[in-house]
């Protein structure tokens, strides 16, 4: 039985060009790519092209846990769409929609089998909400 994809979204009060830059530039990724303030993203690499690699290190500030989030881009449409495959084979799509001075990001992704769907949705949504806050305030 195929699992339903998980969907998250946020509307950012910024032009799409800024949203895209903050979403894809490693200097910005390290500033927002965590769900809560007791986590951080010390490093990020992003080769933004089909076949290019994305890697972000995520760590608990207290040093108790950390992991690398790795993916390979399948499709890159400048300021419109990103699709990638995570290291475990799951698929992710992020669409960027220009809404007259604001930008809506909609991300859909395949769930993993360890954590329940709502926990995954809330974790990814928290990261996207952190992105929204960072982008709107910088």
mmCIF file of C-alpha atoms in Angstrom, residues 40-106:
data_model
loop_
_atom_site.group_PDB
_atom_site.id
_atom_site.type_symbol
_atom_site.label_atom_id
_atom_site.label_comp_id
_atom_site.label_asym_id
_atom_site.label_seq_id
_atom_site.Cartn_x
_atom_site.Cartn_y
_atom_site.Cartn_z
ATOM 1 C CA UNK A 40 21.234 24.321 14.908
ATOM 2 C CA UNK A 41 22.491 23.793 11.375
ATOM 3 C CA UNK A 42 26.261 24.382 11.552
ATOM 4 C CA UNK A 43 27.007 23.573 7.893
ATOM 5 C CA UNK A 44 25.182 23.396 4.580
ATOM 6 C CA UNK A 45 26.283 22.705 1.020
ATOM 7 C CA UNK A 46 24.048 23.170 -1.999
ATOM 8 C CA UNK A 47 24.930 22.382 -5.626
ATOM 9 C CA UNK A 48 21.713 23.745 -7.121
ATOM 10 C CA UNK A 49 21.370 21.831 -10.412
ATOM 11 C CA UNK A 50 19.874 18.522 -11.572
ATOM 12 C CA UNK A 51 22.174 15.807 -10.219
ATOM 13 C CA UNK A 52 23.644 18.280 -7.716
ATOM 14 C CA UNK A 53 23.933 17.402 -4.042
ATOM 15 C CA UNK A 54 22.411 19.069 -1.001
ATOM 16 C CA UNK A 55 23.804 18.394 2.456
ATOM 17 C CA UNK A 56 22.897 20.079 5.731
ATOM 18 C CA UNK A 57 24.210 19.074 9.142
ATOM 19 C CA UNK A 58 21.615 19.317 11.900
ATOM 20 C CA UNK A 59 22.635 19.046 15.552
ATOM 21 C CA UNK A 60 21.168 19.483 19.008
ATOM 22 C CA UNK A 61 22.897 22.446 20.671
ATOM 23 C CA UNK A 62 23.715 20.286 23.700
ATOM 24 C CA UNK A 63 25.609 17.838 21.464
ATOM 25 C CA UNK A 64 23.304 14.920 22.313
ATOM 26 C CA UNK A 65 22.316 14.133 18.718
ATOM 27 C CA UNK A 66 23.053 15.109 15.138
ATOM 28 C CA UNK A 67 22.554 13.938 11.580
ATOM 29 C CA UNK A 68 23.255 14.847 7.968
ATOM 30 C CA UNK A 69 20.290 15.594 5.720
ATOM 31 C CA UNK A 70 21.432 14.579 2.232
ATOM 32 C CA UNK A 71 19.639 14.756 -1.101
ATOM 33 C CA UNK A 72 20.203 14.826 -4.864
ATOM 34 C CA UNK A 73 18.302 17.288 -7.055
ATOM 35 C CA UNK A 74 16.112 15.873 -9.810
ATOM 36 C CA UNK A 75 14.708 19.168 -11.071
ATOM 37 C CA UNK A 76 15.600 22.816 -10.471
ATOM 38 C CA UNK A 77 13.353 25.511 -11.968
ATOM 39 C CA UNK A 78 14.728 28.894 -10.866
ATOM 40 C CA UNK A 79 12.383 30.604 -8.382
ATOM 41 C CA UNK A 80 9.627 28.078 -9.192
ATOM 42 C CA UNK A 81 10.325 24.486 -8.190
ATOM 43 C CA UNK A 82 12.802 22.076 -6.591
ATOM 44 C CA UNK A 83 12.504 18.302 -6.607
ATOM 45 C CA UNK A 84 14.993 16.010 -4.942
ATOM 46 C CA UNK A 85 15.534 12.499 -3.718
ATOM 47 C CA UNK A 86 16.693 12.038 -0.136
ATOM 48 C CA UNK A 87 19.438 9.544 0.702
ATOM 49 C CA UNK A 88 16.805 6.976 1.745
ATOM 50 C CA UNK A 89 14.999 7.247 -1.622
ATOM 51 C CA UNK A 90 12.074 9.402 -0.519
ATOM 52 C CA UNK A 91 10.934 12.139 -2.898
ATOM 53 C CA UNK A 92 10.435 15.822 -2.054
ATOM 54 C CA UNK A 93 8.946 18.640 -4.152
ATOM 55 C CA UNK A 94 8.908 22.323 -3.196
ATOM 56 C CA UNK A 95 6.895 24.761 -5.311
ATOM 57 C CA UNK A 96 7.393 28.527 -5.094
ATOM 58 C CA UNK A 97 4.367 30.621 -6.111
ATOM 59 C CA UNK A 98 4.627 34.390 -6.586
ATOM 60 C CA UNK A 99 1.518 35.975 -5.055
ATOM 61 C CA UNK A 100 1.829 39.695 -5.810
ATOM 62 C CA UNK A 101 4.679 40.570 -3.450
ATOM 63 C CA UNK A 102 4.471 37.471 -1.278
ATOM 64 C CA UNK A 103 5.616 33.935 -1.986
ATOM 65 C CA UNK A 104 3.836 30.708 -1.148
ATOM 66 C CA UNK A 105 6.013 27.633 -0.657
ATOM 67 C CA UNK A 106 4.276 24.274 -0.834
#
